[in-house]
PDB file of C-alpha atoms and ligand atoms in Angstrom:
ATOM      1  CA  UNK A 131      38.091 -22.700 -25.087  1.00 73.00           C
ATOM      2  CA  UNK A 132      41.025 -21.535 -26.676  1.00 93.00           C
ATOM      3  CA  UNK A 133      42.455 -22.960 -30.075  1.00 98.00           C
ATOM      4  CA  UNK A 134      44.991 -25.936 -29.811  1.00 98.00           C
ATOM      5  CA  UNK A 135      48.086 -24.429 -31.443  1.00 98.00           C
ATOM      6  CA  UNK A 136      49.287 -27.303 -34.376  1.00 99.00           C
ATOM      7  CA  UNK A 137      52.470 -28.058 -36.450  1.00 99.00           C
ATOM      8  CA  UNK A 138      51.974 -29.573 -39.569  1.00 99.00           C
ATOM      9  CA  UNK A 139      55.271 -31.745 -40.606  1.00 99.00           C
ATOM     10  CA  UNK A 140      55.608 -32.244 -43.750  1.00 98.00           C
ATOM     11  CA  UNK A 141      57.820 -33.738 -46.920  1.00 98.00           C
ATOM     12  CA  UNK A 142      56.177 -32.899 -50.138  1.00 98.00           C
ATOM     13  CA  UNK A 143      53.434 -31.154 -51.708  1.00 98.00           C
ATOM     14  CA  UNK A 144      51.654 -30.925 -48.319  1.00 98.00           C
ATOM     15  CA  UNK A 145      47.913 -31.414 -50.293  1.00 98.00           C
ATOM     16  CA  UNK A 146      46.642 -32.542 -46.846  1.00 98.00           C
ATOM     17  CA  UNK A 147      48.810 -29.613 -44.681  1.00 99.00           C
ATOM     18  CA  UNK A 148      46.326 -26.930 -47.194  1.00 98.00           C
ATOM     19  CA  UNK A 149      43.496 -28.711 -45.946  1.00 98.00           C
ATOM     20  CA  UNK A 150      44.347 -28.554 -42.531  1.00 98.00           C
ATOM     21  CA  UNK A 151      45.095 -24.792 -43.441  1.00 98.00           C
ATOM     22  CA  UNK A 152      41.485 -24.235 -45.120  1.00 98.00           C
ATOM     23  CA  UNK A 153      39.579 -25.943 -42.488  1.00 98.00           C
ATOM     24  CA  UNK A 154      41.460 -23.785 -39.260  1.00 98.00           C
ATOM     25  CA  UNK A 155      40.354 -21.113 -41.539  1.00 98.00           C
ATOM     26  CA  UNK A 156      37.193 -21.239 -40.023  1.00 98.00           C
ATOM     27  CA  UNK A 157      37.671 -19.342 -36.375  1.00 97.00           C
ATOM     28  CA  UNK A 158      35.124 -22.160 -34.689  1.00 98.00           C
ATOM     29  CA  UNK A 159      37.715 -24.746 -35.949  1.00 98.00           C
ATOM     30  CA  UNK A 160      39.196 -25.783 -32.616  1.00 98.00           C
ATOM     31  CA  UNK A 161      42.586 -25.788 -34.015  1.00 98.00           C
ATOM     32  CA  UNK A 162      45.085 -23.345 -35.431  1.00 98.00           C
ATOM     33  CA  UNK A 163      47.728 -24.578 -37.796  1.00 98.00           C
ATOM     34  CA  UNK A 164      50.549 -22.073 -36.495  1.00 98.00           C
ATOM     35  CA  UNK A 165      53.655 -23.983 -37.733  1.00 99.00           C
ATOM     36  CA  UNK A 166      54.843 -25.903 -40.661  1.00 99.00           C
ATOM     37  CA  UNK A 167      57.772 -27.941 -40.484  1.00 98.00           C
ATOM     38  CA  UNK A 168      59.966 -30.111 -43.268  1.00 98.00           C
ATOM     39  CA  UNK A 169      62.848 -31.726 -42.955  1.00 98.00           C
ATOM     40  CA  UNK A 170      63.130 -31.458 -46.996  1.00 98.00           C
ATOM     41  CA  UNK A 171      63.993 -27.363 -47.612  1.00 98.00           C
ATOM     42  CA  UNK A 172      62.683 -28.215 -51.078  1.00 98.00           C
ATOM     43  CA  UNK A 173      59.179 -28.847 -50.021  1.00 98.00           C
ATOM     44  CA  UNK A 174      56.774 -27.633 -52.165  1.00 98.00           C
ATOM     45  CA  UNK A 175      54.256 -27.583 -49.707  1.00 98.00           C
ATOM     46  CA  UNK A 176      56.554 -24.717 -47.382  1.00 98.00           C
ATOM     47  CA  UNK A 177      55.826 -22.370 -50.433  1.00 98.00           C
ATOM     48  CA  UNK A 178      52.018 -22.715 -49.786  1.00 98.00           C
ATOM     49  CA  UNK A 179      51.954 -22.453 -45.939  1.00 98.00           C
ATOM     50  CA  UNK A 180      53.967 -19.227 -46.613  1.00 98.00           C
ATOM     51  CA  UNK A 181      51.531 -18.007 -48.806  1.00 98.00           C
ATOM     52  CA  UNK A 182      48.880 -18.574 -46.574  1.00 98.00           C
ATOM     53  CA  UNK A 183      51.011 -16.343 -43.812  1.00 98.00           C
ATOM     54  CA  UNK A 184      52.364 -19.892 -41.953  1.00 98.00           C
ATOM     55  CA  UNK A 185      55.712 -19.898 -40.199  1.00 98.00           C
ATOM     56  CA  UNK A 186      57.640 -22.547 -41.629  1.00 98.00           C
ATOM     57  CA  UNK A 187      61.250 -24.350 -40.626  1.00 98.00           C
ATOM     58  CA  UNK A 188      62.870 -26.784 -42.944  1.00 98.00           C
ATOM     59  CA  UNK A 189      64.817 -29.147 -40.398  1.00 98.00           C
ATOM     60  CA  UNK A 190      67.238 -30.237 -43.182  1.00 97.00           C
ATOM     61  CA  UNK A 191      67.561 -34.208 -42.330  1.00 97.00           C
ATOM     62  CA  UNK A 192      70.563 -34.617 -44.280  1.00 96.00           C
ATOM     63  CA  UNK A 193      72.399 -31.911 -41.966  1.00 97.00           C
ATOM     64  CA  UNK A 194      72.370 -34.445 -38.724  1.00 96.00           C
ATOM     65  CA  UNK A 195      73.623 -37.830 -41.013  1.00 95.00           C
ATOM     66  CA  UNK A 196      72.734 -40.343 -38.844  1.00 94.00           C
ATOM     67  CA  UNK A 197      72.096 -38.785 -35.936  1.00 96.00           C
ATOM     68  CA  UNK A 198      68.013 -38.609 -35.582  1.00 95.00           C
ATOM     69  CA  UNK A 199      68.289 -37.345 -32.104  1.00 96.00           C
ATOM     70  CA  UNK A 200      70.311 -34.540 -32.879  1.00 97.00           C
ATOM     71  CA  UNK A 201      67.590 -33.830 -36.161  1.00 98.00           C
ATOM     72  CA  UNK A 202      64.673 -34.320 -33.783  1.00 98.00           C
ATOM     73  CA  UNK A 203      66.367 -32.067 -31.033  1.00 98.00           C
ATOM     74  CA  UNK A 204      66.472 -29.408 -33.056  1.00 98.00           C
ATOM     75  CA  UNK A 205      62.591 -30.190 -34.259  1.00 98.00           C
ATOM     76  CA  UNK A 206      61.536 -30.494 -30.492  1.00 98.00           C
ATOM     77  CA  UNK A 207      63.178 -26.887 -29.911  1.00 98.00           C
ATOM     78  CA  UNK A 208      61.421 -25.294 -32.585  1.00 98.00           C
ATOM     79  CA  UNK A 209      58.307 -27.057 -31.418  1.00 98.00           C
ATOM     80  CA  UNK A 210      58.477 -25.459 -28.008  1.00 98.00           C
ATOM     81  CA  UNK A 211      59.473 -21.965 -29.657  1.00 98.00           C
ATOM     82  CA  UNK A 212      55.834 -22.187 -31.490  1.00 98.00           C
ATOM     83  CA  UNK A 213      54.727 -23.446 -27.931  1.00 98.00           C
ATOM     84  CA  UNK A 214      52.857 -26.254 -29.956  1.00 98.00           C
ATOM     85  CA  UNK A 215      50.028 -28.474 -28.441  1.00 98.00           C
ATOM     86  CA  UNK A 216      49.815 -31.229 -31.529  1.00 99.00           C
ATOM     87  CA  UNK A 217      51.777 -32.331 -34.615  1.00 99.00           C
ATOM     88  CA  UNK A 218      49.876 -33.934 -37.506  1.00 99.00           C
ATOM     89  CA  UNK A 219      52.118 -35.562 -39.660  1.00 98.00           C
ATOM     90  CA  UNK A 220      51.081 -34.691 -43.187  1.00 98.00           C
ATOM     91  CA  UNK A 221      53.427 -36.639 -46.075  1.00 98.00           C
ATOM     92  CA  UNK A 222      56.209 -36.553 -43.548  1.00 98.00           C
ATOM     93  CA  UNK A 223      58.863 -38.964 -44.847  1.00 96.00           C
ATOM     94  CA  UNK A 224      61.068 -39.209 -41.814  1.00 95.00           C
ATOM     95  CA  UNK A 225      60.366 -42.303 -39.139  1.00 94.00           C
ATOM     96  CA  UNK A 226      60.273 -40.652 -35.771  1.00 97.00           C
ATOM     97  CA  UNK A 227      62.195 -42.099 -32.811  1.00 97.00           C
ATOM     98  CA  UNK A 228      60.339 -43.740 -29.519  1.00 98.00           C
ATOM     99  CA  UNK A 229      61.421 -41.151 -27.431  1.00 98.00           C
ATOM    100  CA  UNK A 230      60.338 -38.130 -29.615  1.00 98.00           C
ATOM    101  CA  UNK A 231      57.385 -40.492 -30.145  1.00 98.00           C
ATOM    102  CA  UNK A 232      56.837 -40.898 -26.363  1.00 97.00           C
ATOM    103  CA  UNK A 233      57.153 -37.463 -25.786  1.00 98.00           C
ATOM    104  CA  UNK A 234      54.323 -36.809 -27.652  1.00 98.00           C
ATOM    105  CA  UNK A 235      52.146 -38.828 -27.118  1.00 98.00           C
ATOM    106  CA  UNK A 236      48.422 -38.559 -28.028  1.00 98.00           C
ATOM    107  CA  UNK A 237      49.233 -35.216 -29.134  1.00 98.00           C
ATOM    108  CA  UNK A 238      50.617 -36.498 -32.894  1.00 98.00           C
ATOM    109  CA  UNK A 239      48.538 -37.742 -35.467  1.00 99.00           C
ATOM    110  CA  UNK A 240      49.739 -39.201 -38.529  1.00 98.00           C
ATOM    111  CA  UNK A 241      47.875 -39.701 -42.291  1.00 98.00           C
ATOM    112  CA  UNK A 242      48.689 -43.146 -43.719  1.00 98.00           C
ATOM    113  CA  UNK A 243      46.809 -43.885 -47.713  1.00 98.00           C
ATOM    114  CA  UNK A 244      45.267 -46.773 -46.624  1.00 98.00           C
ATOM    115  CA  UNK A 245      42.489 -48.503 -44.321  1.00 98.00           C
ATOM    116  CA  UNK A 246      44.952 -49.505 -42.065  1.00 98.00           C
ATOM    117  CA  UNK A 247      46.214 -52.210 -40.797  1.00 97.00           C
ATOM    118  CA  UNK A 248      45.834 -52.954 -44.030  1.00 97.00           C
ATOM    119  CA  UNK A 249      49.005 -52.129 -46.296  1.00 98.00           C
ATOM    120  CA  UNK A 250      51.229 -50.274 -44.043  1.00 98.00           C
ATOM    121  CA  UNK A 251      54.322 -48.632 -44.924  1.00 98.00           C
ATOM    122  CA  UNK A 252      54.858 -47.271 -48.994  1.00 97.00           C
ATOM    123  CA  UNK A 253      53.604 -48.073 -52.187  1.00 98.00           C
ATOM    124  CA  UNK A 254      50.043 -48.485 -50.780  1.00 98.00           C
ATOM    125  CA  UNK A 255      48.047 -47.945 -54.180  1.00 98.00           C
ATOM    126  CA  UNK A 256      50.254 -50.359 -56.016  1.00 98.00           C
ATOM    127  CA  UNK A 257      49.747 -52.975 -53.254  1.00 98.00           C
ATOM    128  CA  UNK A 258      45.807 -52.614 -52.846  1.00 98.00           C
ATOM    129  CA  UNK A 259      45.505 -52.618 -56.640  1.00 98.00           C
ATOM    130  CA  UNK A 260      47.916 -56.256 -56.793  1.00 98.00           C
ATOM    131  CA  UNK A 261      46.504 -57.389 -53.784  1.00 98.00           C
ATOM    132  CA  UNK A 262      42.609 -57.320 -56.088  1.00 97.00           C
ATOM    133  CA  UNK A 263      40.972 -55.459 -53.229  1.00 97.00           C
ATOM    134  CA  UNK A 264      37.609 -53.838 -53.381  1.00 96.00           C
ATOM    135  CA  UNK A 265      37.717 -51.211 -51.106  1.00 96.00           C
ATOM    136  CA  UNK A 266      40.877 -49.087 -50.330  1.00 97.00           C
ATOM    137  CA  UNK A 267      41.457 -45.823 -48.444  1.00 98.00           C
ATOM    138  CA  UNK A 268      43.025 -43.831 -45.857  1.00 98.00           C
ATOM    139  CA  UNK A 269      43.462 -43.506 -41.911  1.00 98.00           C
ATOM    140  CA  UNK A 270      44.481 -40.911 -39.409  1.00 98.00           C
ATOM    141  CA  UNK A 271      45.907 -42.492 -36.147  1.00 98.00           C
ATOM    142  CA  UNK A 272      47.811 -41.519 -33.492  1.00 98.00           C
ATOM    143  CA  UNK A 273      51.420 -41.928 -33.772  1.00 98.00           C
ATOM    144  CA  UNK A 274      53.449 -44.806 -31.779  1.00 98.00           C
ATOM    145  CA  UNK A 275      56.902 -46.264 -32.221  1.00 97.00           C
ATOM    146  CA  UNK A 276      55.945 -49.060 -34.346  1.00 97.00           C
ATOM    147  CA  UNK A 277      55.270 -47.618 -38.315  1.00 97.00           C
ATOM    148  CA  UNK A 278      52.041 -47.254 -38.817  1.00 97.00           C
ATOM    149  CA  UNK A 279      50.434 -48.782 -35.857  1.00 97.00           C
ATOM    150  CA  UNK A 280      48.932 -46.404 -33.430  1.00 98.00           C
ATOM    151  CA  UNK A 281      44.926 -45.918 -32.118  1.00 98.00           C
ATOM    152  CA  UNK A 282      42.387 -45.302 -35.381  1.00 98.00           C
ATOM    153  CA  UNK A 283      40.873 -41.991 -34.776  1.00 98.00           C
ATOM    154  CA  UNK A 284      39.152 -41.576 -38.008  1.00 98.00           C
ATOM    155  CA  UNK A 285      38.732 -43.800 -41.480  1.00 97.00           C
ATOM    156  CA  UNK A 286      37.371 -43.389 -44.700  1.00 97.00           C
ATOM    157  CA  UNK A 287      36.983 -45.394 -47.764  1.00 97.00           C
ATOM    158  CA  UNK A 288      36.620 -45.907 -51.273  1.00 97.00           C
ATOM    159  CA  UNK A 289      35.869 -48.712 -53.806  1.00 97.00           C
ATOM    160  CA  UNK A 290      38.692 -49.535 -56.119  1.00 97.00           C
ATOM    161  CA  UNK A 291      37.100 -49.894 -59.861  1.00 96.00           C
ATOM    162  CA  UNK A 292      37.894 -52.639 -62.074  1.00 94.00           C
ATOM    163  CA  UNK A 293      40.559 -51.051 -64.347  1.00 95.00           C
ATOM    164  CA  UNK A 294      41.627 -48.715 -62.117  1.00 97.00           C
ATOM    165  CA  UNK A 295      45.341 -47.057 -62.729  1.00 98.00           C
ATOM    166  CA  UNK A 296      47.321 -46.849 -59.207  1.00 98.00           C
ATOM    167  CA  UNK A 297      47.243 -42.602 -59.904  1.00 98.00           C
ATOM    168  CA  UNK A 298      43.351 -42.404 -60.265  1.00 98.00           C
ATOM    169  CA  UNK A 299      43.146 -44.760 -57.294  1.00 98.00           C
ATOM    170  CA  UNK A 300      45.643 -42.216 -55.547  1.00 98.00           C
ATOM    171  CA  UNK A 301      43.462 -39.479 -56.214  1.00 98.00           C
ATOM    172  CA  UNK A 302      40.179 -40.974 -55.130  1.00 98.00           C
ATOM    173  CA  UNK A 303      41.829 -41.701 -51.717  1.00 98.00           C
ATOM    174  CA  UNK A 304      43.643 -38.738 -51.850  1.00 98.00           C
ATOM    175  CA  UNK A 305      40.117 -36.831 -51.993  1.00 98.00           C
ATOM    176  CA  UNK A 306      39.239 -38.854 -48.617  1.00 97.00           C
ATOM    177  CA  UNK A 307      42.198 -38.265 -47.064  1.00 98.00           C
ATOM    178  CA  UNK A 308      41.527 -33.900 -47.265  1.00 98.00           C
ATOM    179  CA  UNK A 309      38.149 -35.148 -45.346  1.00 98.00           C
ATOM    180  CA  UNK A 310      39.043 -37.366 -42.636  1.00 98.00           C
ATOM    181  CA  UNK A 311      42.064 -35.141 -41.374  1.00 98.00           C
ATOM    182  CA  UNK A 312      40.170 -32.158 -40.810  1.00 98.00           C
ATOM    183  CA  UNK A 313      37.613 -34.180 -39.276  1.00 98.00           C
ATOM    184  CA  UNK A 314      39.707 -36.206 -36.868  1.00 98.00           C
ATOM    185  CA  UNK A 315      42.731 -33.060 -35.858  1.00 98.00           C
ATOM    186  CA  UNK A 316      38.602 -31.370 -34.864  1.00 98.00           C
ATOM    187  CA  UNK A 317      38.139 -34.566 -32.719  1.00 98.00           C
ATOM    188  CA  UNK A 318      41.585 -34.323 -31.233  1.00 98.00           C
ATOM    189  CA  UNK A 319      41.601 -30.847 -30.470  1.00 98.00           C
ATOM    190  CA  UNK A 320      38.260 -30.673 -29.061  1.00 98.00           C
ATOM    191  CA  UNK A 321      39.962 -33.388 -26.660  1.00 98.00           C
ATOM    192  CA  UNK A 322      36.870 -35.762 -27.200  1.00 98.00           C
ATOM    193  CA  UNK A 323      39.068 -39.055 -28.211  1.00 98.00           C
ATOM    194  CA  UNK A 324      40.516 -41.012 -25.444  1.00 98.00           C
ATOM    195  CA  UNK A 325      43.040 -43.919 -26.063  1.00 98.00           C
ATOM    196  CA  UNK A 326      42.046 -47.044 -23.558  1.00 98.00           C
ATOM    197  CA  UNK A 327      43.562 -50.482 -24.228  1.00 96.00           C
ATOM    198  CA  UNK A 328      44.933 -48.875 -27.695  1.00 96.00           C
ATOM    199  CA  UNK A 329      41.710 -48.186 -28.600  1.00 97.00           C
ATOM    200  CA  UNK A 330      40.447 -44.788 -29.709  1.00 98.00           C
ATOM    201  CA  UNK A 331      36.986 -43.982 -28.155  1.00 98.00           C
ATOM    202  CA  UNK A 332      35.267 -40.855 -29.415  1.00 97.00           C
ATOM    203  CA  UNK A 333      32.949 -39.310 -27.208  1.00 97.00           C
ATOM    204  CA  UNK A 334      33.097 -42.971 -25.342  1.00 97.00           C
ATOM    205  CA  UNK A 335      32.389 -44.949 -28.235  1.00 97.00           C
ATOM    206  CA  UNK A 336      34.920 -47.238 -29.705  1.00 95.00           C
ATOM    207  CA  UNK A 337      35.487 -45.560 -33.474  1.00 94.00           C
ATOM    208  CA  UNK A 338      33.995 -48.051 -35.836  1.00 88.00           C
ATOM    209  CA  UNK A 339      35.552 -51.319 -37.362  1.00 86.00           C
ATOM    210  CA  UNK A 340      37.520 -50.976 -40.740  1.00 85.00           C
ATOM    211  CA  UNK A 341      35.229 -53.619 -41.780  1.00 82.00           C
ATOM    212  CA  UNK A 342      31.801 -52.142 -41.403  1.00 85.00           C
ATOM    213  CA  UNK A 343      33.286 -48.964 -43.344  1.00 86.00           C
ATOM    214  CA  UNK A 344      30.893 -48.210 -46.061  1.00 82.00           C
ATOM    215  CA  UNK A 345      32.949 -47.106 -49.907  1.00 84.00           C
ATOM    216  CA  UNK A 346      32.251 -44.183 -51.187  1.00 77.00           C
ATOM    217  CA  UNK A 347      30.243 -45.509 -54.222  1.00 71.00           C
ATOM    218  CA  UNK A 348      31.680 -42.426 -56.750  1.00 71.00           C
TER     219      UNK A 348
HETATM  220  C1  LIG B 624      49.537 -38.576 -48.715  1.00 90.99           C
HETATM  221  O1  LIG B 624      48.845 -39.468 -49.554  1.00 90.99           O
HETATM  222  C2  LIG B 624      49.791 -39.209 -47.368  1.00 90.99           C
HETATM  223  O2  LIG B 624      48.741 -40.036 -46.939  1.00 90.99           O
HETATM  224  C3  LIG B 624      51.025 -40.033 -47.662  1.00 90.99           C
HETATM  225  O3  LIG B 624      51.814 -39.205 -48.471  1.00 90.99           O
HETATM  226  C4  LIG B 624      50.955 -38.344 -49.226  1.00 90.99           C
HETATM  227  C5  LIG B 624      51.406 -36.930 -49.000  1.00 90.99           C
HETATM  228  O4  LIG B 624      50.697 -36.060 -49.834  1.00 90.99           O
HETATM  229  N1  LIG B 624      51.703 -40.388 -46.473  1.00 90.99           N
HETATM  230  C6  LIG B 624      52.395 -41.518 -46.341  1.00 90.99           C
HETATM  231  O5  LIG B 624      52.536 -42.316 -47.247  1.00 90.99           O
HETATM  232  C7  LIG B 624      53.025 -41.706 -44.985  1.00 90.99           C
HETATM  233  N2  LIG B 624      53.597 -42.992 -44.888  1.00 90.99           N
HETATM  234  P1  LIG B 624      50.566 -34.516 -49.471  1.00 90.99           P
HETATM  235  O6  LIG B 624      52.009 -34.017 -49.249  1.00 90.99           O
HETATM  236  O7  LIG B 624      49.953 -33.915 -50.685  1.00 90.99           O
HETATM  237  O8  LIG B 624      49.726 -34.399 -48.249  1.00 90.99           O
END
């Protein structure tokens, strides 16, 4: 089966766009990460995917004002230039509109730093850490129009430790996150995760509940 060709969007460092990278490494990964988009030109992360021999566009947000069809237009066109199959979104700082949304459907996964639907939107860390919770983490879904919302196609979690600062809490997650996207963008690609009644099932069987995740003890 040939490799699902992938576009990594991105607004930052892109930590979890090189992990994406070093798994597709790997030519029995089932996905190549042939594109790297920002809509910040200042990404640090578009410095690394060049290194690692990545085409890259910065979509400058700022260009379009406040027109996010126009800014997503010209996204969409350099999507089909790649001839991309899926977008993971990857630190990507820009809400996407329901039609670019729709358009994509299943085919654009998103990583949010926290066991969602738990703590959506920013500031995660802080929150879980106020909030007193004992277990924190991340989630890759798919991508809807509602922030932060789609189908669960992979979790992972850690235990928050009684003086924890909101950075080494960051970084513990962060460590989870570089597992789980790999892991689900594999599931995705290998086309073995089906949404029914908003629902991911992998391989037919409804992906576990966030509450019988086990923490990663360290
Ligand atoms: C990651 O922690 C990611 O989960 C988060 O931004 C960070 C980007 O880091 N995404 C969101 O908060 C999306 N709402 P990275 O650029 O090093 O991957």
């Amino acid at each position: 089966m040939s490799r699902k060709r992938v576009a990594v969007f991105i607004s930052g460092r892109g930590s979890n766009m090189a992990a994406l990278i070093e798994a597709a490494k790997d030519k029995s990964y089932p996905a190549e990460i042939v594109l790297v988009v920002s809509n910040r030109p200042d990404a640090g992360g578009l410095l690394v995917a060049r290194a690692a021999g990545i085409a890259t566009e910065a979509v400058d947000h700022t260009n379009f004002g406040k027109d996010r069809a126009g800014f997503e237009h010209a996204v969409q066109a350099t999507l089909e230039r790649h001839r991309i199959d899926l977008v993971c979104l990857a630190g990507f700082m820009r809400l996407l509109t329901a039609d670019f949304v729709k358009k994509w459907q299943w085919r654009i996964l998103n990583i949010h730093p926290a066991l969602l639907p738990a703590f959506k939107g920013l500031d995660t860390h802080k929150r879980a850490l106020e909030a007193g919770a004992k277990r924190h983490g991340a989630t890759v879904h798919f991508v809807v129009p509602e922030m932060d919302s789609g189908p669960i196609i992979a979790q992972g979690a850690v235990a928050v430790h009684p003086g924890d600062s909101e950075e080494a809490l960051a970084a513990r997650v962060l460590k989870t996150e570089h597992r789980i996207y790999p892991l689900a963008l594999k599931l995705v690609a290998e086309s073995r995760v089906r949404v029914v009644d908003g629902r991911c099932l992998i391989d037919g069987v409804p992906v576990p509940d966030t509450e019988s995740l086990v923490a990663d003890p360290t």
